[in-house]
CSV table of C-alpha atoms in Angstrom, one decimal:
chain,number,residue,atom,x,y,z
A,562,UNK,CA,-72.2,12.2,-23.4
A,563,UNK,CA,-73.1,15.6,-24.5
A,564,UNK,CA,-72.6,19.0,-22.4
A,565,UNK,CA,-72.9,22.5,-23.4
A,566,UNK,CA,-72.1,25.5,-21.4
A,567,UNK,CA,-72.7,29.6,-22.7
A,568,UNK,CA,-69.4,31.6,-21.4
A,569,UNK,CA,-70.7,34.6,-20.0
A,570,UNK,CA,-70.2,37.5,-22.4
A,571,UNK,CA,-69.0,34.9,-24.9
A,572,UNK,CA,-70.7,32.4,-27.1
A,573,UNK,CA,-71.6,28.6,-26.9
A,574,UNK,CA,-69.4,25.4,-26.1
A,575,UNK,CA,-70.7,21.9,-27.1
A,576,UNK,CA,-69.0,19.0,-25.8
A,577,UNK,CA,-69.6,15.4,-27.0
A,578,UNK,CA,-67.6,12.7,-25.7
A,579,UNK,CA,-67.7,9.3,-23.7
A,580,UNK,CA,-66.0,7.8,-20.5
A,581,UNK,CA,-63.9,4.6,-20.5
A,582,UNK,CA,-62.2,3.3,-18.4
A,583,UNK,CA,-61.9,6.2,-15.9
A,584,UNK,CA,-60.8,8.2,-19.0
A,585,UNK,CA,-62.2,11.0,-21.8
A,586,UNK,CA,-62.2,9.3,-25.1
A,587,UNK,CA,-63.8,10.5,-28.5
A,588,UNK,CA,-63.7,14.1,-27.7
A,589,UNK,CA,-65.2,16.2,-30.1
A,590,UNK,CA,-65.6,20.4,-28.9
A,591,UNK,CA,-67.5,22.5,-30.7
A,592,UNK,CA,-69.7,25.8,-30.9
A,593,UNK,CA,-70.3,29.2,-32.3
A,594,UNK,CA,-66.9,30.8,-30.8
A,595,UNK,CA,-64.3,32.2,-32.9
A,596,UNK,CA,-60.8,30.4,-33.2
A,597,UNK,CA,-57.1,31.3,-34.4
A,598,UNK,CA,-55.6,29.1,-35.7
A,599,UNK,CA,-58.1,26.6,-37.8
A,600,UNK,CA,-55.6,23.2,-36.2
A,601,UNK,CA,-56.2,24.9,-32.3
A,602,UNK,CA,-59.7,22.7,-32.4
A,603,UNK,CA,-58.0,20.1,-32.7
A,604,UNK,CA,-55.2,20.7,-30.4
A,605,UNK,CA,-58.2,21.3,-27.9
A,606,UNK,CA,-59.4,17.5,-28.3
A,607,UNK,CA,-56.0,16.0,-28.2
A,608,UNK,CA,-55.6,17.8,-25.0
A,609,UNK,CA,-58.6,16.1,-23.5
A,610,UNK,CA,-58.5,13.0,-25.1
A,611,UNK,CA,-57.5,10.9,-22.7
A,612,UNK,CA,-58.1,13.0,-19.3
A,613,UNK,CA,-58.9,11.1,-16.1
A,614,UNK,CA,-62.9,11.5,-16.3
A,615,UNK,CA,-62.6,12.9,-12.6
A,616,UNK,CA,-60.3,16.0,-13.3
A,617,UNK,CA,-62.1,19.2,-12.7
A,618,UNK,CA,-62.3,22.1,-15.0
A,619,UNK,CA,-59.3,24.2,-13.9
A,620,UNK,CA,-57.7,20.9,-14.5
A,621,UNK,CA,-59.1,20.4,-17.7
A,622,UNK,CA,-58.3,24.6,-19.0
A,623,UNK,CA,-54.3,23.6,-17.9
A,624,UNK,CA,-54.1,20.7,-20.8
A,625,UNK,CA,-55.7,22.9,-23.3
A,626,UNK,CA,-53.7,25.8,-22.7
A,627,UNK,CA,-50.4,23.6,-22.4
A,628,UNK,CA,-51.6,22.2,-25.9
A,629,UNK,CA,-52.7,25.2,-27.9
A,630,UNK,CA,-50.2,26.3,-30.7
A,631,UNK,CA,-48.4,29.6,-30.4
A,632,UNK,CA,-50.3,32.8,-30.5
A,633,UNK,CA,-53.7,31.0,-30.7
A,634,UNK,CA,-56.8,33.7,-30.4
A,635,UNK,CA,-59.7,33.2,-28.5
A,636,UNK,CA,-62.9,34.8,-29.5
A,637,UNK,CA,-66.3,34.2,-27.2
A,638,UNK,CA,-63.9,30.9,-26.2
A,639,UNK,CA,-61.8,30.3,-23.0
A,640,UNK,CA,-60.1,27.4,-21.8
A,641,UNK,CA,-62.4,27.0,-18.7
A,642,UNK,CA,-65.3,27.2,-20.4
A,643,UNK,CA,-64.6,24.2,-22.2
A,644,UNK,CA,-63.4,22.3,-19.2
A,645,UNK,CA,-66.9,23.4,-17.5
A,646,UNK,CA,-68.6,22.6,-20.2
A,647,UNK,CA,-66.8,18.7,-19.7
A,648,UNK,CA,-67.8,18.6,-16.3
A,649,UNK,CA,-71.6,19.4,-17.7
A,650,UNK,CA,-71.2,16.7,-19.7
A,651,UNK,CA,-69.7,13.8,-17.3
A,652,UNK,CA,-72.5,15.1,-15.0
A,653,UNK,CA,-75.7,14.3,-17.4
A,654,UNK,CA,-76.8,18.3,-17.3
A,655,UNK,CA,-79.6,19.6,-18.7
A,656,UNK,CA,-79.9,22.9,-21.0
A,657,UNK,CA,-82.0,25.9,-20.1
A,658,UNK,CA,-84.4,24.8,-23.2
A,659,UNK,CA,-85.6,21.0,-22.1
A,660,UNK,CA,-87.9,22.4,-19.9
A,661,UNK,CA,-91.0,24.3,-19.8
A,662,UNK,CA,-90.7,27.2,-17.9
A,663,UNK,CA,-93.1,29.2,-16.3
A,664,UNK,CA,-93.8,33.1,-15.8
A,665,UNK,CA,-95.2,34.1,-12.2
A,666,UNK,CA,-95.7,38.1,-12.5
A,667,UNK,CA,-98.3,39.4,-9.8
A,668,UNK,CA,-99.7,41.8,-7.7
A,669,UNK,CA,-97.9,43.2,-5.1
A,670,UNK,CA,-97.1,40.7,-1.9
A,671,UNK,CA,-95.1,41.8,1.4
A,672,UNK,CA,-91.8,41.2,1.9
A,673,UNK,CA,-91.8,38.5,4.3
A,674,UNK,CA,-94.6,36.5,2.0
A,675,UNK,CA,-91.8,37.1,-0.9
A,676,UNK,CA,-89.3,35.6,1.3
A,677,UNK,CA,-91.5,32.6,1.9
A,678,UNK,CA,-92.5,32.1,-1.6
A,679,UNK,CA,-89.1,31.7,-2.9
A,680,UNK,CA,-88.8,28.5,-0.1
A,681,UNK,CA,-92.0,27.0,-1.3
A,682,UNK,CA,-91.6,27.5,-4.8
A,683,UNK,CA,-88.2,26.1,-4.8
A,684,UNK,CA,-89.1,23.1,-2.7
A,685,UNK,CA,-91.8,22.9,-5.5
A,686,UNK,CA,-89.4,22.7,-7.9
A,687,UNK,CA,-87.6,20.2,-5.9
A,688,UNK,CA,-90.1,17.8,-5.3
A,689,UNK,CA,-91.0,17.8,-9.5
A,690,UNK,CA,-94.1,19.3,-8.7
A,691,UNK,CA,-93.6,22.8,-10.5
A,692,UNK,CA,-91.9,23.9,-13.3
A,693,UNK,CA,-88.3,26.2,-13.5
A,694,UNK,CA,-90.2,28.9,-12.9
A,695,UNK,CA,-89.1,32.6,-13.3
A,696,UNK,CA,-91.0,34.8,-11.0
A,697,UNK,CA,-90.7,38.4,-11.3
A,698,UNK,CA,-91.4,40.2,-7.8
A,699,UNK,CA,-93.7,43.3,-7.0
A,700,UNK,CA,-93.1,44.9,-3.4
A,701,UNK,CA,-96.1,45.8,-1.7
A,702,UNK,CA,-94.2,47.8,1.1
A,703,UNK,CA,-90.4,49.6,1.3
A,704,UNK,CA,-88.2,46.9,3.3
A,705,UNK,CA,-84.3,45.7,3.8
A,706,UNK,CA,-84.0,42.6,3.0
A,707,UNK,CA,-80.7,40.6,5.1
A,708,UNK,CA,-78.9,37.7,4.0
A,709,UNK,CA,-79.3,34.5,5.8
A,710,UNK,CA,-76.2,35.0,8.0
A,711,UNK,CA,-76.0,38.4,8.2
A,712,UNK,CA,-76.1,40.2,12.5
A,713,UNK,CA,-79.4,42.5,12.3
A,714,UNK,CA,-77.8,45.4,14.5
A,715,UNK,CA,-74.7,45.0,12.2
A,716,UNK,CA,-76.7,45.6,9.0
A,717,UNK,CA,-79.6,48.2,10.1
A,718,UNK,CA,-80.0,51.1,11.9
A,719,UNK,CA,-83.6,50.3,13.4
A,720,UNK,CA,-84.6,53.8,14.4
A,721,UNK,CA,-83.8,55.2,10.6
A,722,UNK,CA,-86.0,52.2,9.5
A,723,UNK,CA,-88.5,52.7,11.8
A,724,UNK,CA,-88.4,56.7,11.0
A,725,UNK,CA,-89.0,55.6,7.0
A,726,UNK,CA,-91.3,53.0,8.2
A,727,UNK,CA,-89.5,49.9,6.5
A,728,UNK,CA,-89.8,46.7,7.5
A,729,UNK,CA,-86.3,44.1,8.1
A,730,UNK,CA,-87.0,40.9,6.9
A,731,UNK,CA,-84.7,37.9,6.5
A,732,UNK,CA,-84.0,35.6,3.3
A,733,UNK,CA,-83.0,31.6,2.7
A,734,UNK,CA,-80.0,32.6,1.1
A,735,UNK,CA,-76.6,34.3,2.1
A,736,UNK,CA,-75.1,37.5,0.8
A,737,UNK,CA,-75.4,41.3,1.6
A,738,UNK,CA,-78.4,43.3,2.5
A,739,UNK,CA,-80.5,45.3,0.1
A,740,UNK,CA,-82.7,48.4,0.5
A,741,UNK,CA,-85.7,48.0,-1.6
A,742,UNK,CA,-88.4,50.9,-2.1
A,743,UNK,CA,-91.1,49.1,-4.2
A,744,UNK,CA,-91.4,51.7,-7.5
A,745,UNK,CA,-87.5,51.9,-7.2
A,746,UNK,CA,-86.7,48.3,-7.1
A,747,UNK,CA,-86.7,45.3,-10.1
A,748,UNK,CA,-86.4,41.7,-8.1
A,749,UNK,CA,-86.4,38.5,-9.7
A,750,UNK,CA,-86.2,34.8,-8.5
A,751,UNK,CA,-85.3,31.9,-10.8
A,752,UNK,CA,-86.4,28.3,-9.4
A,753,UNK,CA,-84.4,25.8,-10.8
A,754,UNK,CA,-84.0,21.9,-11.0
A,755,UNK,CA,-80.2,21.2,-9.8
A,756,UNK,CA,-79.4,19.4,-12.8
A,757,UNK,CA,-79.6,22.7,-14.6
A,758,UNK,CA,-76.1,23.9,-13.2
A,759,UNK,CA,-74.5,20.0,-12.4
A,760,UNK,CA,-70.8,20.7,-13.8
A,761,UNK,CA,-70.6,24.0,-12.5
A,762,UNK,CA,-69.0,25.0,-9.7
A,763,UNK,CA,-71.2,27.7,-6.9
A,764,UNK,CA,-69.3,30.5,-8.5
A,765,UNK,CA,-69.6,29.6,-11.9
A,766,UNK,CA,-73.5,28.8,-11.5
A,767,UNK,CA,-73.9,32.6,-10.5
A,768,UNK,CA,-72.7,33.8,-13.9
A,769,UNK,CA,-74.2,30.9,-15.5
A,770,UNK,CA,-77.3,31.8,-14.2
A,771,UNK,CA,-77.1,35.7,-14.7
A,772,UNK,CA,-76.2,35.8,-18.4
A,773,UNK,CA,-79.6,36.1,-20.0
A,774,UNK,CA,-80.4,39.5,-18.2
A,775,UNK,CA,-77.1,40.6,-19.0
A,776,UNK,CA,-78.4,40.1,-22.8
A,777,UNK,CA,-81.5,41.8,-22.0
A,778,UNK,CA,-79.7,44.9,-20.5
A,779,UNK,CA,-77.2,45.0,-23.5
A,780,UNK,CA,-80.1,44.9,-25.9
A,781,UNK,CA,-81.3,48.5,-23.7
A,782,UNK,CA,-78.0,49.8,-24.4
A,783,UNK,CA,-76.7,48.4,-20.6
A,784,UNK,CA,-73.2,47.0,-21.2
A,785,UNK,CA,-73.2,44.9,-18.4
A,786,UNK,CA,-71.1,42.2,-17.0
A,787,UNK,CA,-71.5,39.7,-14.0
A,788,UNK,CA,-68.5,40.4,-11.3
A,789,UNK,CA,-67.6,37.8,-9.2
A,790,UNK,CA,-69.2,36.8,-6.8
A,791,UNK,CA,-72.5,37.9,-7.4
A,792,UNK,CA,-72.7,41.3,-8.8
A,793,UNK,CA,-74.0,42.7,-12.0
A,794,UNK,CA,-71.8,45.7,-12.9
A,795,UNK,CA,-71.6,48.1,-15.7
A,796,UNK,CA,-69.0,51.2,-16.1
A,797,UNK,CA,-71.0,53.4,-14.0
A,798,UNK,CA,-70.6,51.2,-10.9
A,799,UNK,CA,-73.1,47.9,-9.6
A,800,UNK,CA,-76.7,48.2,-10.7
A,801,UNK,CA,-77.8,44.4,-9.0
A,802,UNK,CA,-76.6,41.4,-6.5
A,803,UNK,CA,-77.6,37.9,-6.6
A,804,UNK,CA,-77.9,35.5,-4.3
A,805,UNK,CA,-78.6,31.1,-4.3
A,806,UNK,CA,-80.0,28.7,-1.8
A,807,UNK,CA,-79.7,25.0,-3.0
A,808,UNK,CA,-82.1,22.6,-1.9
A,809,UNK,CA,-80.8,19.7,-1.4
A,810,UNK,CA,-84.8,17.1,-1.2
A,811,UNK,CA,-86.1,15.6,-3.7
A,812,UNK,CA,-84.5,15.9,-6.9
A,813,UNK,CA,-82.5,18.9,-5.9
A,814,UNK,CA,-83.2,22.7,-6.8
A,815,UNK,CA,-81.7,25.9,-6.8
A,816,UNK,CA,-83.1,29.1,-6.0
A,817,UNK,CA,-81.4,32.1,-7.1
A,818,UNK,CA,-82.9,35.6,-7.3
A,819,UNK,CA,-81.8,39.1,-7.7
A,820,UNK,CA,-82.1,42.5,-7.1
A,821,UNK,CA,-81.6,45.4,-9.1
A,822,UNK,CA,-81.8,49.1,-8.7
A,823,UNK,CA,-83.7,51.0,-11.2
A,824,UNK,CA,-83.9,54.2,-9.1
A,825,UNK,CA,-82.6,55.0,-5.7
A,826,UNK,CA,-82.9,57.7,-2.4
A,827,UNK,CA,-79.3,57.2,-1.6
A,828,UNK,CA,-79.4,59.3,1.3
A,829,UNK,CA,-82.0,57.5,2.7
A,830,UNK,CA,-80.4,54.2,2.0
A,831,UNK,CA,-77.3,55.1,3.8
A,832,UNK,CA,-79.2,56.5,6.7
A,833,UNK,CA,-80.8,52.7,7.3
A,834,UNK,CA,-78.2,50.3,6.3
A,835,UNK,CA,-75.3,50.5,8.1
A,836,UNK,CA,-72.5,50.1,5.6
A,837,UNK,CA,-68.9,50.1,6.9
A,838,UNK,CA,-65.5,50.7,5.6
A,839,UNK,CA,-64.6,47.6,5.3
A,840,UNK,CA,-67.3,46.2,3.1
A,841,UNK,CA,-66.6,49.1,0.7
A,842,UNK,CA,-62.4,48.6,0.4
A,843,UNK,CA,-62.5,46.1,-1.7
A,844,UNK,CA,-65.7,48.4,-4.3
A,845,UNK,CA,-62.8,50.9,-5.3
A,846,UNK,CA,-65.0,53.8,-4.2
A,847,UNK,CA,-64.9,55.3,-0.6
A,848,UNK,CA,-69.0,56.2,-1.0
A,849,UNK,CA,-71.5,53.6,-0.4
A,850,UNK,CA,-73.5,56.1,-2.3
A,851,UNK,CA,-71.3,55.6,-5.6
A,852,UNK,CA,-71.6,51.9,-5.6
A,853,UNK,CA,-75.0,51.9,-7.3
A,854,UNK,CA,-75.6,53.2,-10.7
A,855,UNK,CA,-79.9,53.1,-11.4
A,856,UNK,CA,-81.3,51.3,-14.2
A,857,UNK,CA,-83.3,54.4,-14.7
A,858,UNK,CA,-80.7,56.7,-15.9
A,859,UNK,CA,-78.5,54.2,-17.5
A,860,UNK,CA,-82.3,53.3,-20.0
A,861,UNK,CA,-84.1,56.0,-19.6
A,862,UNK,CA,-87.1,53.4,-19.7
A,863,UNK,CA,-90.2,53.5,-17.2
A,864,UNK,CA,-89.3,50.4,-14.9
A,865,UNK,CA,-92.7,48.2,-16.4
A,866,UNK,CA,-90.8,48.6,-19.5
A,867,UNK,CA,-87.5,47.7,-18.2
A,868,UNK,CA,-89.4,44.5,-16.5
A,869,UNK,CA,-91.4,43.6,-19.5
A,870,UNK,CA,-88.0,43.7,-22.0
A,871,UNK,CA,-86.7,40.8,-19.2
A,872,UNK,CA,-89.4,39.0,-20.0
A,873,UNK,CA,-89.2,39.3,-23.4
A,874,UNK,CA,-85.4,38.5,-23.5
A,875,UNK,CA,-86.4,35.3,-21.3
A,876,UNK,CA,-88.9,34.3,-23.3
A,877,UNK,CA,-87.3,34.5,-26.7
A,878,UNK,CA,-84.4,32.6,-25.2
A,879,UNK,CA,-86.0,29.7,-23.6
A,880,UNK,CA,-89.8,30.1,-24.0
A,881,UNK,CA,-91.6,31.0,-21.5
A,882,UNK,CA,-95.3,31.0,-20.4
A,883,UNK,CA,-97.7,32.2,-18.0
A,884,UNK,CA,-98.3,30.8,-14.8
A,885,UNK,CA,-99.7,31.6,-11.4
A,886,UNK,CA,-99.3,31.0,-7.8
A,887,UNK,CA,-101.8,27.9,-7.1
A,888,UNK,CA,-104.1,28.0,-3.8
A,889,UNK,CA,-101.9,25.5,-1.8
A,890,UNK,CA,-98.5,27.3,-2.7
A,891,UNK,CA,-99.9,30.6,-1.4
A,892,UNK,CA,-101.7,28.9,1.7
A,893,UNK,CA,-98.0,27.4,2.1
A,894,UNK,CA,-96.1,30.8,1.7
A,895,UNK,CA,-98.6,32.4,4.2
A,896,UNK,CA,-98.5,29.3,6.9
A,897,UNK,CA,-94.3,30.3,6.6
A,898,UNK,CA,-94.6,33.9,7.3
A,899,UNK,CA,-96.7,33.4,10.1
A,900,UNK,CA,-94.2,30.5,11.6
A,901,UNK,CA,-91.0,31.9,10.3
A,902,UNK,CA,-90.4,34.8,8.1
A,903,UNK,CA,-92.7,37.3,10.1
A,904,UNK,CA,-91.1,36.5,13.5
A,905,UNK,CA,-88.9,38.4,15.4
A,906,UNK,CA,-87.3,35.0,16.2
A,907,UNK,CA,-85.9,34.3,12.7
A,908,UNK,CA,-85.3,38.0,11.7
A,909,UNK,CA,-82.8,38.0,14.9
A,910,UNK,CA,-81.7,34.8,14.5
A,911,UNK,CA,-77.9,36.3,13.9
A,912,UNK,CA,-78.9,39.3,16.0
């Protein structure tokens, strides 16, 4: 069995190893990392060798760290990541470059057709009958997008958004609300089969699944780092937030997209979303106005060129080539906004 796993911020961990008898045998790790002491490799194996096959990675990190000689260095290299990189393994995974993936970058589309086109496509992905696709958003009208369980009065002021004419509308997946003004806002969905993050635990998937833009913002001079749970942070405070649906027909997906600030009207943000004390104590700033840092100061790029470095970063990682929407998954999307994602019903579901 072979499993390989990227540690976010760090470098690559190969795994190759086989299951008997309920137990890890042949264990051989590997990977670009750095190391200190040369014998700590081999430590590492011994470790595993012989691990029930159903201990989980925090499980796995303890032997290794138990085992490592003292005042062994770790460079690009932590004990979890090689237990997750096990649990990839055991789990048949798949790697970011055995599939084809496909670009979706389009005109402009309202928010609630973006919200439905993130179901279909997923389910598309799903079913086997689309690629992983990455689909790079464009909004054709200001809006707050709320997570899937968040109250509507709780989140939004609706006479401020009515005043600044923006539309609520609700997404598939959980976490916070965003404020999205379309020449001020990047958004991007990822579509992925499920065996793409088998090993990985939910939180681990979010970092997993971040780390190429965090490459693609450190190669614009963005030293960025994915904050548990699903934040993108730099030193100037958050610039994006993720958030995941999994699908759980056919062959499984995940969808997990994110949105990230490259400019903001902070005042006008604050007037609409309703941001309390208490989802700020645990930011370490008393301003809901401090939490976000813009793309656009922190490039000084025009946001097409921001957007098309992602795409290059993407590409040049994994391949990536250009796709479209087809007639039935747009027919689809629209049959959704007009059942679900337009209506007042769903949009107040958690009123």
């Amino acid at each position: 069995m072979h499993g390989e796993y990227k540690v976010p911020g760090g470098k690559l961990v190969v795994v190759d190893l086989d299951a008997q008898d309920g137990v890890l045998r042949n264990v051989r790790v590997a990977g670009d990392f750095f190391l200190e002491p040369d014998e700590a490799i081999l430590a590492i194996d011994r470790a595993l060798e012989g691990a029930p096959a159903d201990t989980d990675a925090a499980g796995l990190a303890a032997r290794i760290d138990a085992a490592l000689p003292p005042g062994t260095q770790m460079f690009g290299l932590t004990s979890e990541g090689v237990g997750i990189a096990v649990r990839r393994a055991l789990a048949h995974a798949t790697d970011w470059t055995d599939y084809d993936w496909r670009l979706i970058h389009e005109p402009p589309r309202s928010p609630a057709l973006h919200m439905a086109l993130d179901e279909v496509l997923t389910d598309e992905v799903a079913a086997g009958r689309r690629p992983p696709t990455l689909r790079v958003w464009e909004w054709g009208a200001p809006a707050v997008v709320i997570g899937s369980f968040q109250s509507l009065r709780n989140e939004v002021d609706p006479e401020a958004a009515e005043r600044h004419g923006i539309r609520v509308v609700r997404r598939i997946s959980g976490g916070g609300a965003m404020f999205i003004e379309p020449g001020n806002t990047i958004t991007y969905s990822l579509s992925v089969p499920d065996a793409l993050v088998q090993g990985l635990s939910f939180a681990d998937s979010y970092a997993y699944l971040d780390d190429w833009v965090l490459g693609a913002l450190g190669d614009m001079g963005v030293r960025a780092w994915y904050q548990p749970l699903n934040d993108i942070a730099t030193d100037a405070g958050k610039i994006a937030g993720a958030a995941q649906k999994r699908v759980v027909a056919g062959a499984g997906a995940v969808l997990h997209h994110v949105t990230m600030a490259y400019d903001i009207d902070a005042d006008k943000m604050t007037e609409v979303l309703r941001i309390g004390r208490e989802k700020l104590s645990d930011k370490g700033t008393k301003s809901a106005k401090k939490r976000v840092d813009p793309l656009r100061r922190q490039t000084g790029l025009p946001r097409e060129a921001v957007i098309e470095r992602m795409i290059a970063s993407f590409r040049n990682r994994y391949g990536l080539t250009e796709g479209r929407l087809t007639e039935e998954e747009l027919t689809r999307a629209e049959g959704l906004v007009e059942s679900k994602f337009g209506t007042e019903e769903w949009t107040a579901r958690v009123p």
